[in-house]
Amino acid sequence: NKELWHRVKEFIRQPQELFIQNPIFTLGITIPVSLLLIAGGFTTTVAPSTVDGMYSGLWGTVYYFLGPIYIVLLPLTVFSYKHNTRRNEIKHNYTEALRKLSIANDSGQTLLESFVTVAETSTGRLAREFEAINAKIDYNYSLGQAITEFNNKYRIPEISRINKLIVDAQQTSEDISGVLVTAAQSSENQDQLRRERESRTRMQVAIIIMTFFILMGIIAAMQDQFITVIGEIAEQHDTDDMGGGGGMQDLDAINPVQTGVLFFHAVIAQALSAGLLCSYLRSNNLRQAGLFILPMVTISLLVWIWLM
């Protein structure tokens, strides 16, 4: 009962914790807001509601596409970043904590006493979680239940497997220093594999980002040095035609503004696909796509505002 009221008061005091624990919940708010924004554009004169209006400038694209992208991805990215930061605090310190548990247990302390010792002699989020495990046992939790709640809070598979091994070993004996040493070695091996994977994917992500900026640069150069020049030539020939000169209907068919908007759409599509691919390569999920998509989209928008 006390724990329930404690959780309710914590939610009222810090409602953002719900989104940090589950960043995907932000979509329940941001997607309806985005749909209302789009509907408002069609029902009012704030944004163009026709195809010709969409291609008369950048505002239609900014309102109907970039606005929802920012609304949906910005909160998801911020809370996902905080969520991953907390998980990384646990993962990066867990190997050292297991070694401390092993030393404390080998000195004659029970596993629970070892958790208390490590919590008192350490700092950071993992130490606070060990203190929480001890506090839950004071409220008649078993050690297995307390560790299970710790697993469910962070949902880190490799740590959950190690914790299950520790709980199973503790049920047969309080002297499990050998098991803890093995678990620490396993955790260190997992850390090494994770660092190697991050090192390999870092270069792949860099190549994808460089490819996007090269493509954006080429398209921007085409718009600035080719399409705009053709538009100026066509305008000049239209002026000459009024004075009796010859016509150039082929040049008149090219509208620099419409072509620029089409090019901008191509760059935005490339930014979205590159961001999704970078996120999947880096973290094996798409929740961090905003870390890549938002900067690329913003830079593209600034470039096209300057061009047009």
mmCIF file of N, CA and C in Angstrom, residues 108-239:
data_model
loop_
_atom_site.group_PDB
_atom_site.id
_atom_site.type_symbol
_atom_site.label_atom_id
_atom_site.label_comp_id
_atom_site.label_asym_id
_atom_site.label_seq_id
_atom_site.Cartn_x
_atom_site.Cartn_y
_atom_site.Cartn_z
ATOM 1 N N GLY A 108 32.523 -13.545 3.464
ATOM 2 C CA GLY A 108 31.632 -14.156 4.444
ATOM 3 C C GLY A 108 30.266 -13.503 4.541
ATOM 4 N N GLN A 109 30.036 -12.430 3.798
ATOM 5 C CA GLN A 109 28.732 -11.775 3.837
ATOM 6 C C GLN A 109 27.728 -12.550 2.995
ATOM 7 N N THR A 110 26.459 -12.463 3.403
ATOM 8 C CA THR A 110 25.404 -13.049 2.573
ATOM 9 C C THR A 110 25.249 -12.200 1.324
ATOM 10 N N LEU A 111 24.481 -12.733 0.373
ATOM 11 C CA LEU A 111 24.303 -11.988 -0.879
ATOM 12 C C LEU A 111 23.613 -10.652 -0.620
ATOM 13 N N LEU A 112 22.594 -10.657 0.271
ATOM 14 C CA LEU A 112 21.910 -9.407 0.572
ATOM 15 C C LEU A 112 22.863 -8.412 1.228
ATOM 16 N N GLU A 113 23.658 -8.876 2.175
ATOM 17 C CA GLU A 113 24.636 -7.990 2.814
ATOM 18 C C GLU A 113 25.644 -7.468 1.797
ATOM 19 N N SER A 114 25.961 -8.292 0.821
ATOM 20 C CA SER A 114 26.884 -7.849 -0.234
ATOM 21 C C SER A 114 26.272 -6.722 -1.045
ATOM 22 N N PHE A 115 24.957 -6.826 -1.354
ATOM 23 C CA PHE A 115 24.280 -5.744 -2.071
ATOM 24 C C PHE A 115 24.349 -4.447 -1.263
ATOM 25 N N VAL A 116 24.124 -4.554 0.052
ATOM 26 C CA VAL A 116 24.167 -3.365 0.904
ATOM 27 C C VAL A 116 25.570 -2.769 0.903
ATOM 28 N N THR A 117 26.586 -3.608 1.000
ATOM 29 C CA THR A 117 27.972 -3.129 1.020
ATOM 30 C C THR A 117 28.314 -2.402 -0.272
ATOM 31 N N VAL A 118 27.942 -2.994 -1.410
ATOM 32 C CA VAL A 118 28.241 -2.365 -2.701
ATOM 33 C C VAL A 118 27.495 -1.042 -2.837
ATOM 34 N N ALA A 119 26.236 -0.981 -2.383
ATOM 35 C CA ALA A 119 25.468 0.263 -2.459
ATOM 36 C C ALA A 119 26.112 1.362 -1.621
ATOM 37 N N GLU A 120 26.650 0.995 -0.435
ATOM 38 C CA GLU A 120 27.241 1.989 0.450
ATOM 39 C C GLU A 120 28.609 2.459 -0.020
ATOM 40 N N THR A 121 29.296 1.625 -0.789
ATOM 41 C CA THR A 121 30.650 1.972 -1.219
ATOM 42 C C THR A 121 30.708 2.433 -2.677
ATOM 43 N N SER A 122 29.542 2.600 -3.309
ATOM 44 C CA SER A 122 29.505 3.023 -4.712
ATOM 45 C C SER A 122 28.633 4.258 -4.839
ATOM 46 N N THR A 123 28.706 4.864 -6.008
ATOM 47 C CA THR A 123 27.866 6.012 -6.325
ATOM 48 C C THR A 123 27.199 5.772 -7.679
ATOM 49 N N GLY A 124 26.221 6.596 -7.981
ATOM 50 C CA GLY A 124 25.573 6.490 -9.278
ATOM 51 C C GLY A 124 24.245 5.758 -9.211
ATOM 52 N N ARG A 125 23.648 5.578 -10.384
ATOM 53 C CA ARG A 125 22.310 4.985 -10.484
ATOM 54 C C ARG A 125 22.300 3.535 -10.024
ATOM 55 N N LEU A 126 23.323 2.758 -10.367
ATOM 56 C CA LEU A 126 23.336 1.350 -9.973
ATOM 57 C C LEU A 126 23.389 1.209 -8.460
ATOM 58 N N ALA A 127 24.144 2.051 -7.782
ATOM 59 C CA ALA A 127 24.188 2.002 -6.318
ATOM 60 C C ALA A 127 22.813 2.298 -5.734
ATOM 61 N N ARG A 128 22.095 3.246 -6.326
ATOM 62 C CA ARG A 128 20.749 3.565 -5.833
ATOM 63 C C ARG A 128 19.787 2.405 -6.075
ATOM 64 N N GLU A 129 19.968 1.690 -7.166
ATOM 65 C CA GLU A 129 19.117 0.524 -7.427
ATOM 66 C C GLU A 129 19.403 -0.592 -6.421
ATOM 67 N N PHE A 130 20.662 -0.763 -6.050
ATOM 68 C CA PHE A 130 20.994 -1.762 -5.024
ATOM 69 C C PHE A 130 20.389 -1.363 -3.677
ATOM 70 N N GLU A 131 20.370 -0.059 -3.370
ATOM 71 C CA GLU A 131 19.720 0.404 -2.149
ATOM 72 C C GLU A 131 18.215 0.116 -2.208
ATOM 73 N N ALA A 132 17.620 0.270 -3.377
ATOM 74 C CA ALA A 132 16.189 -0.007 -3.530
ATOM 75 C C ALA A 132 15.902 -1.492 -3.329
ATOM 76 N N ILE A 133 16.799 -2.346 -3.813
ATOM 77 C CA ILE A 133 16.619 -3.785 -3.602
ATOM 78 C C ILE A 133 16.622 -4.102 -2.107
ATOM 79 N N ASN A 134 17.533 -3.483 -1.385
ATOM 80 C CA ASN A 134 17.595 -3.698 0.062
ATOM 81 C C ASN A 134 16.334 -3.174 0.745
ATOM 82 N N ALA A 135 15.838 -2.015 0.311
ATOM 83 C CA ALA A 135 14.632 -1.440 0.910
ATOM 84 C C ALA A 135 13.407 -2.320 0.657
ATOM 85 N N LYS A 136 13.322 -2.897 -0.523
ATOM 86 C CA LYS A 136 12.181 -3.759 -0.838
ATOM 87 C C LYS A 136 12.206 -5.023 0.023
ATOM 88 N N ILE A 137 13.375 -5.537 0.303
ATOM 89 C CA ILE A 137 13.469 -6.720 1.160
ATOM 90 C C ILE A 137 13.022 -6.380 2.579
ATOM 91 N N ASP A 138 13.262 -5.131 3.018
ATOM 92 C CA ASP A 138 12.762 -4.705 4.322
ATOM 93 C C ASP A 138 11.231 -4.708 4.363
ATOM 94 N N TYR A 139 10.588 -4.610 3.173
ATOM 95 C CA TYR A 139 9.120 -4.664 3.090
ATOM 96 C C TYR A 139 8.654 -6.071 2.693
ATOM 97 N N ASN A 140 9.450 -7.056 3.115
ATOM 98 C CA ASN A 140 9.085 -8.475 2.972
ATOM 99 C C ASN A 140 9.085 -8.974 1.530
ATOM 100 N N TYR A 141 9.820 -8.295 0.638
ATOM 101 C CA TYR A 141 10.073 -8.860 -0.685
ATOM 102 C C TYR A 141 11.132 -9.943 -0.548
ATOM 103 N N SER A 142 11.063 -10.922 -1.401
ATOM 104 C CA SER A 142 12.204 -11.844 -1.497
ATOM 105 C C SER A 142 13.260 -11.200 -2.391
ATOM 106 N N LEU A 143 14.484 -11.686 -2.288
ATOM 107 C CA LEU A 143 15.563 -11.147 -3.115
ATOM 108 C C LEU A 143 15.253 -11.351 -4.598
ATOM 109 N N GLY A 144 14.657 -12.502 -4.925
ATOM 110 C CA GLY A 144 14.302 -12.772 -6.311
ATOM 111 C C GLY A 144 13.276 -11.781 -6.839
ATOM 112 N N GLN A 145 12.258 -11.442 -6.032
ATOM 113 C CA GLN A 145 11.243 -10.473 -6.456
ATOM 114 C C GLN A 145 11.855 -9.085 -6.666
ATOM 115 N N ALA A 146 12.721 -8.688 -5.741
ATOM 116 C CA ALA A 146 13.340 -7.359 -5.846
ATOM 117 C C ALA A 146 14.214 -7.259 -7.100
ATOM 118 N N ILE A 147 14.973 -8.314 -7.367
ATOM 119 C CA ILE A 147 15.830 -8.294 -8.556
ATOM 120 C C ILE A 147 14.993 -8.357 -9.828
ATOM 121 N N THR A 148 13.887 -9.100 -9.788
ATOM 122 C CA THR A 148 13.002 -9.160 -10.954
ATOM 123 C C THR A 148 12.442 -7.778 -11.286
ATOM 124 N N GLU A 149 12.049 -7.013 -10.265
ATOM 125 C CA GLU A 149 11.550 -5.660 -10.518
ATOM 126 C C GLU A 149 12.653 -4.773 -11.082
ATOM 127 N N PHE A 150 13.867 -4.976 -10.618
ATOM 128 C CA PHE A 150 15.006 -4.239 -11.180
ATOM 129 C C PHE A 150 15.176 -4.584 -12.655
ATOM 130 N N ASN A 151 15.063 -5.866 -12.995
ATOM 131 C CA ASN A 151 15.164 -6.277 -14.400
ATOM 132 C C ASN A 151 14.073 -5.636 -15.246
ATOM 133 N N ASN A 152 12.841 -5.652 -14.724
ATOM 134 C CA ASN A 152 11.712 -5.128 -15.492
ATOM 135 C C ASN A 152 11.783 -3.613 -15.669
ATOM 136 N N LYS A 153 12.458 -2.933 -14.768
ATOM 137 C CA LYS A 153 12.557 -1.471 -14.856
ATOM 138 C C LYS A 153 13.438 -1.048 -16.020
ATOM 139 N N TYR A 154 14.528 -1.771 -16.247
ATOM 140 C CA TYR A 154 15.483 -1.359 -17.279
ATOM 141 C C TYR A 154 15.431 -2.238 -18.538
ATOM 142 N N ARG A 155 14.989 -3.471 -18.407
ATOM 143 C CA ARG A 155 14.790 -4.355 -19.549
ATOM 144 C C ARG A 155 16.062 -4.486 -20.394
ATOM 145 N N ILE A 156 17.143 -4.849 -19.732
ATOM 146 C CA ILE A 156 18.420 -5.089 -20.415
ATOM 147 C C ILE A 156 18.637 -6.596 -20.430
ATOM 148 N N PRO A 157 18.485 -7.251 -21.567
ATOM 149 C CA PRO A 157 18.477 -8.729 -21.595
ATOM 150 C C PRO A 157 19.730 -9.361 -20.992
ATOM 151 N N GLU A 158 20.922 -8.844 -21.329
ATOM 152 C CA GLU A 158 22.137 -9.476 -20.830
ATOM 153 C C GLU A 158 22.246 -9.389 -19.309
ATOM 154 N N ILE A 159 21.815 -8.277 -18.735
ATOM 155 C CA ILE A 159 21.841 -8.136 -17.280
ATOM 156 C C ILE A 159 20.755 -8.995 -16.639
ATOM 157 N N SER A 160 19.610 -9.107 -17.290
ATOM 158 C CA SER A 160 18.536 -9.957 -16.747
ATOM 159 C C SER A 160 18.971 -11.415 -16.666
ATOM 160 N N ARG A 161 19.697 -11.877 -17.685
ATOM 161 C CA ARG A 161 20.182 -13.275 -17.658
ATOM 162 C C ARG A 161 21.159 -13.495 -16.508
ATOM 163 N N ILE A 162 22.047 -12.524 -16.295
ATOM 164 C CA ILE A 162 23.011 -12.650 -15.200
ATOM 165 C C ILE A 162 22.295 -12.622 -13.851
ATOM 166 N N ASN A 163 21.324 -11.739 -13.716
ATOM 167 C CA ASN A 163 20.581 -11.657 -12.452
ATOM 168 C C ASN A 163 19.811 -12.944 -12.167
ATOM 169 N N LYS A 164 19.244 -13.549 -13.194
ATOM 170 C CA LYS A 164 18.530 -14.815 -13.005
ATOM 171 C C LYS A 164 19.495 -15.908 -12.534
ATOM 172 N N LEU A 165 20.695 -15.910 -13.107
ATOM 173 C CA LEU A 165 21.710 -16.874 -12.678
ATOM 174 C C LEU A 165 22.053 -16.669 -11.203
ATOM 175 N N ILE A 166 22.181 -15.406 -10.778
ATOM 176 C CA ILE A 166 22.520 -15.115 -9.386
ATOM 177 C C ILE A 166 21.399 -15.562 -8.448
ATOM 178 N N VAL A 167 20.153 -15.277 -8.819
ATOM 179 C CA VAL A 167 19.016 -15.662 -7.968
ATOM 180 C C VAL A 167 18.924 -17.178 -7.856
ATOM 181 N N ASP A 168 19.088 -17.890 -8.963
ATOM 182 C CA ASP A 168 19.025 -19.351 -8.926
ATOM 183 C C ASP A 168 20.143 -19.931 -8.060
ATOM 184 N N ALA A 169 21.345 -19.349 -8.164
ATOM 185 C CA ALA A 169 22.462 -19.842 -7.359
ATOM 186 C C ALA A 169 22.250 -19.548 -5.877
ATOM 187 N N GLN A 170 21.649 -18.397 -5.571
ATOM 188 C CA GLN A 170 21.445 -18.010 -4.175
ATOM 189 C C GLN A 170 20.439 -18.908 -3.473
ATOM 190 N N GLN A 171 19.560 -19.524 -4.222
ATOM 191 C CA GLN A 171 18.562 -20.405 -3.620
ATOM 192 C C GLN A 171 19.185 -21.679 -3.053
ATOM 193 N N THR A 172 20.374 -22.031 -3.519
ATOM 194 C CA THR A 172 21.044 -23.240 -3.037
ATOM 195 C C THR A 172 22.125 -22.941 -2.016
ATOM 196 N N SER A 173 22.729 -21.747 -2.075
ATOM 197 C CA SER A 173 23.802 -21.422 -1.141
ATOM 198 C C SER A 173 23.997 -19.914 -1.105
ATOM 199 N N GLU A 174 24.412 -19.409 0.064
ATOM 200 C CA GLU A 174 24.715 -17.996 0.196
ATOM 201 C C GLU A 174 26.136 -17.686 -0.267
ATOM 202 N N ASP A 175 26.964 -18.720 -0.367
ATOM 203 C CA ASP A 175 28.344 -18.531 -0.808
ATOM 204 C C ASP A 175 28.410 -18.776 -2.313
ATOM 205 N N ILE A 176 28.232 -17.713 -3.071
ATOM 206 C CA ILE A 176 28.192 -17.850 -4.538
ATOM 207 C C ILE A 176 29.241 -16.934 -5.188
ATOM 208 N N SER A 177 30.340 -16.723 -4.482
ATOM 209 C CA SER A 177 31.380 -15.840 -5.027
ATOM 210 C C SER A 177 31.910 -16.355 -6.362
ATOM 211 N N GLY A 178 31.994 -17.691 -6.512
ATOM 212 C CA GLY A 178 32.453 -18.244 -7.784
ATOM 213 C C GLY A 178 31.490 -17.928 -8.917
ATOM 214 N N VAL A 179 30.199 -18.018 -8.610
ATOM 215 C CA VAL A 179 29.186 -17.676 -9.620
ATOM 216 C C VAL A 179 29.285 -16.202 -9.985
ATOM 217 N N LEU A 180 29.494 -15.347 -8.999
ATOM 218 C CA LEU A 180 29.604 -13.913 -9.251
ATOM 219 C C LEU A 180 30.845 -13.588 -10.086
ATOM 220 N N VAL A 181 31.945 -14.293 -9.842
ATOM 221 C CA VAL A 181 33.149 -14.088 -10.664
ATOM 222 C C VAL A 181 32.867 -14.463 -12.120
ATOM 223 N N THR A 182 32.196 -15.610 -12.298
ATOM 224 C CA THR A 182 31.841 -16.035 -13.659
ATOM 225 C C THR A 182 30.899 -15.035 -14.318
ATOM 226 N N ALA A 183 29.928 -14.532 -13.539
ATOM 227 C CA ALA A 183 28.988 -13.546 -14.077
ATOM 228 C C ALA A 183 29.713 -12.259 -14.456
ATOM 229 N N ALA A 184 30.685 -11.840 -13.634
ATOM 230 C CA ALA A 184 31.448 -10.630 -13.954
ATOM 231 C C ALA A 184 32.238 -10.816 -15.247
ATOM 232 N N GLN A 185 32.815 -12.003 -15.434
ATOM 233 C CA GLN A 185 33.561 -12.280 -16.660
ATOM 234 C C GLN A 185 32.632 -12.271 -17.877
ATOM 235 N N SER A 186 31.452 -12.848 -17.701
ATOM 236 C CA SER A 186 30.471 -12.847 -18.791
ATOM 237 C C SER A 186 30.037 -11.423 -19.127
ATOM 238 N N SER A 187 29.808 -10.608 -18.103
ATOM 239 C CA SER A 187 29.422 -9.228 -18.334
ATOM 240 C C SER A 187 30.526 -8.449 -19.033
ATOM 241 N N GLU A 188 31.781 -8.715 -18.647
ATOM 242 C CA GLU A 188 32.910 -8.040 -19.301
ATOM 243 C C GLU A 188 33.007 -8.446 -20.773
ATOM 244 N N ASN A 189 32.777 -9.715 -21.057
ATOM 245 C CA ASN A 189 32.800 -10.165 -22.454
ATOM 246 C C ASN A 189 31.693 -9.482 -23.266
ATOM 247 N N GLN A 190 30.510 -9.336 -22.660
ATOM 248 C CA GLN A 190 29.414 -8.656 -23.353
ATOM 249 C C GLN A 190 29.745 -7.180 -23.595
ATOM 250 N N ASP A 191 30.397 -6.554 -22.614
ATOM 251 C CA ASP A 191 30.818 -5.157 -22.801
ATOM 252 C C ASP A 191 31.797 -5.033 -23.958
ATOM 253 N N GLN A 192 32.720 -5.982 -24.047
ATOM 254 C CA GLN A 192 33.697 -5.957 -25.128
ATOM 255 C C GLN A 192 33.022 -6.129 -26.483
ATOM 256 N N LEU A 193 32.083 -7.077 -26.567
ATOM 257 C CA LEU A 193 31.359 -7.282 -27.820
ATOM 258 C C LEU A 193 30.554 -6.042 -28.199
ATOM 259 N N ARG A 194 29.961 -5.385 -27.211
ATOM 260 C CA ARG A 194 29.179 -4.179 -27.489
ATOM 261 C C ARG A 194 30.078 -3.058 -28.003
ATOM 262 N N ARG A 195 31.258 -2.902 -27.398
ATOM 263 C CA ARG A 195 32.174 -1.856 -27.859
ATOM 264 C C ARG A 195 32.662 -2.141 -29.281
ATOM 265 N N GLU A 196 32.932 -3.407 -29.595
ATOM 266 C CA GLU A 196 33.364 -3.757 -30.944
ATOM 267 C C GLU A 196 32.257 -3.476 -31.955
ATOM 268 N N ARG A 197 31.024 -3.810 -31.583
ATOM 269 C CA ARG A 197 29.905 -3.552 -32.494
ATOM 270 C C ARG A 197 29.724 -2.055 -32.719
ATOM 271 N N GLU A 198 29.800 -1.261 -31.658
ATOM 272 C CA GLU A 198 29.676 0.183 -31.798
ATOM 273 C C GLU A 198 30.788 0.750 -32.670
ATOM 274 N N SER A 199 31.996 0.202 -32.539
ATOM 275 C CA SER A 199 33.113 0.668 -33.359
ATOM 276 C C SER A 199 32.893 0.348 -34.833
ATOM 277 N N ARG A 200 32.363 -0.843 -35.114
ATOM 278 C CA ARG A 200 32.126 -1.218 -36.514
ATOM 279 C C ARG A 200 30.997 -0.398 -37.126
ATOM 280 N N THR A 201 29.932 -0.187 -36.369
ATOM 281 C CA THR A 201 28.781 0.522 -36.928
ATOM 282 C C THR A 201 29.022 2.021 -37.021
ATOM 283 N N ARG A 202 29.962 2.549 -36.226
ATOM 284 C CA ARG A 202 30.228 3.991 -36.262
ATOM 285 C C ARG A 202 30.678 4.429 -37.653
ATOM 286 N N MET A 203 31.535 3.640 -38.286
ATOM 287 C CA MET A 203 31.998 3.971 -39.626
ATOM 288 C C MET A 203 30.870 3.856 -40.643
ATOM 289 N N GLN A 204 30.012 2.840 -40.501
ATOM 290 C CA GLN A 204 28.887 2.690 -41.417
ATOM 291 C C GLN A 204 27.935 3.875 -41.307
ATOM 292 N N VAL A 205 27.655 4.296 -40.082
ATOM 293 C CA VAL A 205 26.774 5.446 -39.879
ATOM 294 C C VAL A 205 27.392 6.704 -40.487
ATOM 295 N N ALA A 206 28.693 6.880 -40.308
ATOM 296 C CA ALA A 206 29.365 8.057 -40.869
ATOM 297 C C ALA A 206 29.277 8.067 -42.392
ATOM 298 N N ILE A 207 29.410 6.896 -43.020
ATOM 299 C CA ILE A 207 29.318 6.823 -44.476
ATOM 300 C C ILE A 207 27.925 7.204 -44.957
ATOM 301 N N ILE A 208 26.894 6.719 -44.252
ATOM 302 C CA ILE A 208 25.513 7.046 -44.642
ATOM 303 C C ILE A 208 25.271 8.548 -44.518
ATOM 304 N N ILE A 209 25.743 9.157 -43.437
ATOM 305 C CA ILE A 209 25.543 10.595 -43.248
ATOM 306 C C ILE A 209 26.292 11.389 -44.314
ATOM 307 N N MET A 210 27.531 10.987 -44.605
ATOM 308 C CA MET A 210 28.301 11.670 -45.650
ATOM 309 C C MET A 210 27.610 11.543 -47.003
ATOM 310 N N THR A 211 27.063 10.362 -47.287
ATOM 311 C CA THR A 211 26.348 10.172 -48.553
ATOM 312 C C THR A 211 25.167 11.112 -48.662
ATOM 313 N N PHE A 212 24.438 11.273 -47.551
ATOM 314 C CA PHE A 212 23.293 12.194 -47.578
ATOM 315 C C PHE A 212 23.741 13.615 -47.884
ATOM 316 N N PHE A 213 24.784 14.087 -47.212
ATOM 317 C CA PHE A 213 25.202 15.474 -47.421
ATOM 318 C C PHE A 213 25.783 15.680 -48.822
ATOM 319 N N ILE A 214 26.439 14.658 -49.372
ATOM 320 C CA ILE A 214 26.922 14.767 -50.748
ATOM 321 C C ILE A 214 25.742 14.878 -51.710
ATOM 322 N N LEU A 215 24.729 14.021 -51.505
ATOM 323 C CA LEU A 215 23.540 14.077 -52.353
ATOM 324 C C LEU A 215 22.841 15.427 -52.220
ATOM 325 N N MET A 216 22.697 15.909 -50.998
ATOM 326 C CA MET A 216 22.056 17.203 -50.795
ATOM 327 C C MET A 216 22.844 18.312 -51.483
ATOM 328 N N GLY A 217 24.175 18.243 -51.391
ATOM 329 C CA GLY A 217 25.004 19.262 -52.032
ATOM 330 C C GLY A 217 24.851 19.255 -53.543
ATOM 331 N N ILE A 218 24.785 18.062 -54.133
ATOM 332 C CA ILE A 218 24.629 17.968 -55.588
ATOM 333 C C ILE A 218 23.285 18.548 -56.021
ATOM 334 N N ILE A 219 22.223 18.180 -55.309
ATOM 335 C CA ILE A 219 20.891 18.682 -55.673
ATOM 336 C C ILE A 219 20.812 20.192 -55.460
ATOM 337 N N ALA A 220 21.394 20.681 -54.373
ATOM 338 C CA ALA A 220 21.387 22.123 -54.132
ATOM 339 C C ALA A 220 22.161 22.857 -55.223
ATOM 340 N N ALA A 221 23.285 22.289 -55.658
ATOM 341 C CA ALA A 221 24.056 22.913 -56.727
ATOM 342 C C ALA A 221 23.261 22.929 -58.037
ATOM 343 N N MET A 222 22.545 21.854 -58.327
ATOM 344 C CA MET A 222 21.705 21.817 -59.525
ATOM 345 C C MET A 222 20.643 22.915 -59.468
ATOM 346 N N GLN A 223 20.029 23.068 -58.298
ATOM 347 C CA GLN A 223 18.996 24.084 -58.150
ATOM 348 C C GLN A 223 19.578 25.483 -58.308
ATOM 349 N N ASP A 224 20.738 25.706 -57.702
ATOM 350 C CA ASP A 224 21.310 27.059 -57.691
ATOM 351 C C ASP A 224 21.990 27.416 -59.009
ATOM 352 N N GLN A 225 22.744 26.474 -59.586
ATOM 353 C CA GLN A 225 23.555 26.780 -60.752
ATOM 354 C C GLN A 225 22.900 26.413 -62.079
ATOM 355 N N PHE A 226 21.872 25.573 -62.063
ATOM 356 C CA PHE A 226 21.287 25.092 -63.308
ATOM 357 C C PHE A 226 19.828 25.533 -63.447
ATOM 358 N N ILE A 227 18.987 25.118 -62.511
ATOM 359 C CA ILE A 227 17.556 25.411 -62.632
ATOM 360 C C ILE A 227 17.293 26.910 -62.520
ATOM 361 N N THR A 228 17.917 27.561 -61.534
ATOM 362 C CA THR A 228 17.696 28.992 -61.368
ATOM 363 C C THR A 228 18.168 29.783 -62.582
ATOM 364 N N VAL A 229 19.300 29.381 -63.140
ATOM 365 C CA VAL A 229 19.834 30.070 -64.326
ATOM 366 C C VAL A 229 18.893 29.904 -65.512
ATOM 367 N N ILE A 230 18.372 28.660 -65.671
ATOM 368 C CA ILE A 230 17.426 28.426 -66.769
ATOM 369 C C ILE A 230 16.180 29.297 -66.588
ATOM 370 N N GLY A 231 15.705 29.398 -65.360
ATOM 371 C CA GLY A 231 14.550 30.239 -65.096
ATOM 372 C C GLY A 231 14.823 31.697 -65.454
ATOM 373 N N GLU A 232 16.014 32.195 -65.146
ATOM 374 C CA GLU A 232 16.363 33.570 -65.496
ATOM 375 C C GLU A 232 16.439 33.757 -67.006
ATOM 376 N N ILE A 233 16.998 32.742 -67.704
ATOM 377 C CA ILE A 233 17.073 32.826 -69.166
ATOM 378 C C ILE A 233 15.678 32.845 -69.779
ATOM 379 N N ALA A 234 14.781 31.956 -69.251
ATOM 380 C CA ALA A 234 13.417 31.913 -69.770
ATOM 381 C C ALA A 234 12.703 33.236 -69.530
ATOM 382 N N GLU A 235 12.925 33.828 -68.353
ATOM 383 C CA GLU A 235 12.294 35.112 -68.057
ATOM 384 C C GLU A 235 12.808 36.205 -68.980
ATOM 385 N N GLN A 236 14.108 36.146 -69.262
ATOM 386 C CA GLN A 236 14.680 37.134 -70.167
ATOM 387 C C GLN A 236 14.120 36.996 -71.571
ATOM 388 N N HIS A 237 13.947 35.734 -72.040
ATOM 389 C CA HIS A 237 13.407 35.515 -73.373
ATOM 390 C C HIS A 237 11.939 35.908 -73.445
ATOM 391 N N ASP A 238 11.190 35.742 -72.355
ATOM 392 C CA ASP A 238 9.809 36.212 -72.334
ATOM 393 C C ASP A 238 9.762 37.724 -72.518
ATOM 394 N N THR A 239 10.726 38.402 -71.895
ATOM 395 C CA THR A 239 10.789 39.855 -72.058
ATOM 396 C C THR A 239 11.112 40.219 -73.494
#
